[in-house]
């Protein structure tokens, strides 16, 4: 069913029509969470493999969908319970249908970066130059944030629209002077000395943050399943701290793709921070008390409004449900 929907719908504008005509179906004891291939989602697979979700009576399905507009369309139709994605990414879809973040997964802490030539010493030196970056993506959101921090804006550069993988390839081939991409491309450039990483996301903690966002109907009809999801994730993060080598092997088997090799996944995991309970509480807050997500959502609204050319005014309450962050 999910594949059939994705074959038909690949554009964000189609989501409104789908959400208006198809009711969200909630099946007690099961959550289906769409996601791309990313190391930060490894704890979902770890909790699944170690039986932590099952302990709470929960079955979690984890279909890989490598395009945000597609998994959000499936979520809007009710063919997915929710998605794992960054706050800035899902915020753009919140005006079209109801969903909220119930769990924090990770933030990029060195896993994303800006590649430049060896002689470039600052972002200001990119003014007027071409930068390969995926338009409308988290990479562009992060680049916009970096430019603002350095007194610049997207209009100061020439955007070459490419996926993160293609951007890295174009940079290494010398077709663009700068690129925004992620691991394993950053390590590849460092190891081969084919340029350098000017800045990475370790300097911007808490800006590129992944969460699990579930449809509002699912949250209201399946609160015990949401509790089991959060509890399982906390146990998985603790297991990763206690047994990292074993955890990375299990994650690699689940995440697959370019991270199917445990060594590759372990290397990529050095560029993220998996969120435990304390970090989740700091980010998402508690009922009546917003956390660090509030200023991040404000930033995401401002950036999306500028980049998309239309106003976004999604509130923290619109996007965050923190009732499940702290176990009772």
XYZ file of C-alpha atoms in Angstrom:
328
model
C 0.000 0.000 0.000
C 2.752 2.461 0.893
C 4.638 1.791 -2.335
C 1.486 2.188 -4.404
C 0.812 5.587 -2.862
C 4.378 6.742 -3.365
C 4.244 5.820 -7.024
C 1.304 8.182 -7.409
C 2.303 11.068 -5.162
C 5.690 12.787 -5.159
C 4.914 16.467 -4.684
C 4.194 18.330 -1.407
C 1.229 20.165 -2.952
C -0.578 16.859 -3.354
C -0.561 16.318 0.394
C -3.381 18.769 1.088
C -5.778 16.910 -1.171
C -4.817 13.534 0.252
C -5.132 14.675 3.856
C -8.567 16.109 3.142
C -9.951 12.962 1.555
C -8.348 10.022 3.376
C -8.816 9.446 7.093
C -5.841 8.417 9.179
C -6.097 4.782 10.198
C -4.750 3.868 13.620
C -4.033 0.233 14.432
C -3.427 -0.396 18.118
C -0.106 -2.036 18.849
C 1.548 -0.963 15.580
C 3.323 2.184 14.412
C 4.694 2.619 10.891
C 7.428 5.263 10.662
C 8.826 6.310 7.296
C 12.382 7.618 7.081
C 15.405 8.134 4.875
C 18.736 6.324 5.284
C 20.459 8.179 8.132
C 22.638 7.041 11.016
C 20.512 8.989 13.512
C 17.624 6.605 12.963
C 19.728 3.647 14.064
C 18.220 3.583 17.552
C 14.807 2.783 16.033
C 16.275 -0.376 14.539
C 18.233 -1.144 17.685
C 15.129 -0.955 19.888
C 13.283 -3.102 17.387
C 16.001 -5.768 17.165
C 16.580 -5.983 20.929
C 12.858 -6.348 21.629
C 12.505 -3.088 23.538
C 9.387 -2.091 21.604
C 7.913 -5.565 22.015
C 8.327 -5.241 25.779
C 5.732 -2.476 25.581
C 3.441 -4.477 23.309
C 4.467 -2.443 20.269
C 5.351 -3.459 16.722
C 7.243 -0.806 14.751
C 7.435 -0.892 10.959
C 10.279 1.132 9.417
C 9.835 1.606 5.652
C 12.678 3.481 3.965
C 11.452 6.347 1.768
C 14.288 8.499 0.433
C 12.194 11.584 -0.338
C 10.501 13.811 2.250
C 7.549 14.747 0.050
C 6.799 11.052 -0.451
C 6.845 9.919 3.169
C 4.917 13.008 4.207
C 2.290 12.226 1.544
C 2.025 8.681 2.872
C 1.735 10.042 6.403
C -0.947 12.529 5.373
C -2.991 9.707 3.821
C -2.734 7.513 6.912
C -0.640 4.850 5.185
C 2.119 5.763 7.630
C 1.620 6.540 11.310
C 4.427 9.057 11.165
C 7.948 9.816 10.073
C 11.471 10.312 11.358
C 12.862 13.577 10.056
C 14.335 16.909 11.063
C 12.221 19.566 12.716
C 12.897 22.082 9.944
C 11.841 19.542 7.293
C 8.506 18.454 8.781
C 7.545 21.987 9.829
C 6.890 22.888 6.191
C 4.100 20.289 6.027
C 2.424 21.087 9.348
C -0.014 23.679 7.909
C -1.411 20.982 5.622
C -2.290 18.248 8.140
C -1.983 17.511 11.851
C 1.034 15.738 13.280
C 3.341 16.337 16.233
C 6.827 15.355 17.358
C 6.622 12.949 20.292
C 10.231 11.766 20.554
C 13.687 13.184 19.864
C 16.184 10.917 18.102
C 19.445 12.742 17.479
C 21.106 15.887 16.309
C 23.851 16.301 13.761
C 27.086 16.963 15.625
C 29.685 16.967 12.876
C 27.765 14.813 10.406
C 26.963 17.741 8.083
C 29.512 20.126 6.662
C 30.595 22.668 4.064
C 33.337 21.535 1.687
C 35.692 24.160 0.252
C 39.122 24.460 -1.296
C 42.151 24.333 0.973
C 42.792 28.056 0.620
C 39.315 29.158 1.780
C 39.353 30.371 5.366
C 35.833 31.760 5.927
C 32.264 31.651 4.679
C 32.618 35.279 3.609
C 35.051 34.131 0.927
C 32.197 32.239 -0.753
C 30.394 35.478 -1.587
C 29.479 35.505 -5.264
C 30.590 31.899 -5.727
C 28.623 28.772 -6.616
C 27.685 26.459 -3.750
C 26.199 23.029 -4.423
C 23.303 22.413 -2.030
C 19.958 20.651 -2.162
C 17.292 23.361 -2.410
C 14.441 23.047 0.084
C 16.360 20.528 2.181
C 17.811 20.526 5.673
C 21.184 21.247 4.064
C 19.867 24.552 2.728
C 18.200 25.341 6.061
C 21.536 24.807 7.811
C 23.488 26.775 5.199
C 21.054 29.688 5.529
C 21.582 29.598 9.310
C 25.369 29.614 8.899
C 25.316 32.495 6.438
C 23.155 34.596 8.778
C 25.553 33.935 11.636
C 28.317 35.369 9.453
C 26.400 38.415 8.272
C 25.406 36.954 4.912
C 22.328 35.523 3.193
C 21.499 33.038 0.461
C 21.467 35.904 -2.046
C 25.207 36.340 -1.481
C 25.953 32.995 -3.154
C 24.895 31.225 -6.327
C 23.030 28.026 -5.494
C 23.718 24.964 -7.615
C 20.803 22.656 -6.788
C 22.053 19.103 -6.165
C 21.450 16.288 -3.716
C 23.997 16.017 -0.918
C 25.640 13.038 -2.644
C 25.826 14.793 -6.012
C 27.104 17.956 -4.349
C 30.023 16.056 -2.840
C 30.762 14.365 -6.171
C 30.694 17.692 -8.007
C 33.035 19.263 -5.456
C 35.549 16.410 -5.568
C 35.485 16.548 -9.373
C 36.228 20.296 -9.253
C 32.938 21.328 -10.866
C 31.902 23.573 -7.946
C 34.072 25.523 -5.480
C 31.941 24.627 -2.444
C 29.323 22.082 -1.417
C 27.035 21.308 1.524
C 26.913 17.590 2.219
C 27.224 14.996 4.966
C 29.055 11.857 5.985
C 30.688 9.778 4.640
C 31.660 12.474 2.120
C 33.209 14.749 4.753
C 35.592 12.040 5.940
C 36.411 11.111 2.356
C 37.510 14.659 1.556
C 39.510 14.861 4.777
C 41.216 11.517 4.170
C 42.028 12.174 0.519
C 42.896 15.829 1.157
C 40.854 16.895 -1.857
C 39.825 20.097 -0.125
C 38.689 20.608 3.436
C 35.649 20.849 5.676
C 35.359 24.558 6.407
C 32.706 24.118 9.078
C 30.651 21.191 10.318
C 27.569 20.779 12.468
C 29.563 20.187 15.665
C 29.709 23.988 15.826
C 25.896 24.255 15.668
C 24.546 21.758 18.222
C 20.775 21.492 18.405
C 20.119 23.036 14.981
C 19.757 19.921 12.804
C 17.528 17.804 15.043
C 15.701 14.588 14.151
C 12.402 13.667 15.768
C 9.629 11.114 15.377
C 6.475 12.970 14.343
C 3.196 11.039 14.520
C -0.216 11.922 13.118
C -2.438 13.581 15.710
C -5.100 10.882 15.340
C -2.495 8.207 16.036
C -1.283 10.018 19.156
C -4.781 10.383 20.560
C -5.906 6.822 19.741
C -2.652 5.035 20.625
C -1.116 6.784 23.668
C 0.182 3.527 25.147
C 1.992 2.778 21.888
C 3.605 6.212 21.947
C 4.783 5.576 25.506
C 6.253 2.227 24.417
C 8.009 3.914 21.494
C 9.669 6.514 23.718
C 10.615 3.985 26.409
C 12.144 1.680 23.805
C 14.199 4.481 22.317
C 15.576 5.491 25.719
C 16.654 1.884 26.361
C 18.284 1.722 22.923
C 20.285 4.890 23.550
C 21.487 3.501 26.876
C 22.479 0.245 25.190
C 24.480 2.259 22.645
C 26.347 3.963 25.484
C 27.036 0.669 27.263
C 27.749 -1.538 24.232
C 28.662 0.712 21.272
C 30.327 -1.914 19.079
C 27.407 -4.336 19.385
C 24.916 -1.497 18.902
C 26.549 -0.303 15.688
C 26.485 -3.824 14.227
C 22.752 -4.105 14.871
C 22.082 -0.599 13.579
C 24.054 -1.275 10.388
C 22.002 -4.376 9.672
C 18.793 -2.397 10.073
C 19.656 0.957 8.510
C 21.415 -0.654 5.535
C 22.162 1.246 2.349
C 25.477 3.080 2.434
C 25.607 2.353 6.187
C 25.276 -1.454 5.894
C 28.938 -1.896 6.874
C 29.228 -1.609 10.689
C 32.514 0.259 10.287
C 30.834 2.864 8.086
C 27.953 3.234 10.500
C 30.283 3.535 13.471
C 32.237 6.273 11.693
C 29.005 8.090 10.798
C 27.744 7.763 14.368
C 30.625 9.910 15.569
C 28.896 12.830 13.823
C 25.602 12.585 15.702
C 24.379 12.724 19.284
C 21.694 10.178 20.137
C 19.158 11.746 22.496
C 18.680 10.180 25.911
C 15.904 11.193 28.275
C 17.675 14.253 29.689
C 18.490 15.588 26.219
C 14.950 14.880 25.032
C 13.463 16.743 27.986
C 15.750 19.702 27.312
C 14.718 19.798 23.654
C 10.998 19.050 23.846
C 10.244 20.399 27.316
C 7.353 19.203 29.469
C 3.608 19.931 29.507
C 3.186 23.666 29.925
C 6.917 24.285 29.692
C 8.447 24.491 26.190
C 12.029 23.398 25.657
C 14.777 24.298 23.196
C 12.463 23.311 20.361
C 10.662 26.658 20.676
C 13.510 28.908 19.384
C 14.467 26.224 16.848
C 10.909 26.213 15.459
C 11.000 30.019 15.312
C 14.220 29.805 13.290
C 12.713 27.141 11.012
C 9.642 29.322 10.402
C 11.789 32.314 9.484
C 14.038 30.291 7.197
C 11.180 28.476 5.462
C 9.359 31.763 4.916
C 12.428 33.255 3.258
C 13.336 30.224 1.157
C 9.803 29.212 0.166
C 8.532 32.732 -0.463
C 5.427 32.380 1.711
C 4.789 32.875 5.437
C 5.145 30.012 7.918
C 3.831 30.521 11.450
C 3.899 27.051 12.991
C 3.926 27.312 16.786
C 5.761 25.101 19.248
C 2.398 23.738 20.426
C 1.469 22.977 16.818
C 4.530 20.821 16.292
C 5.484 19.393 19.701
C 3.629 16.982 21.993
C 5.860 16.537 25.040
C 3.450 14.498 27.181
C 5.420 11.314 26.569
C 8.980 12.570 27.062
C 9.135 11.950 30.815
C 7.870 8.508 31.929
C 5.228 8.626 34.640
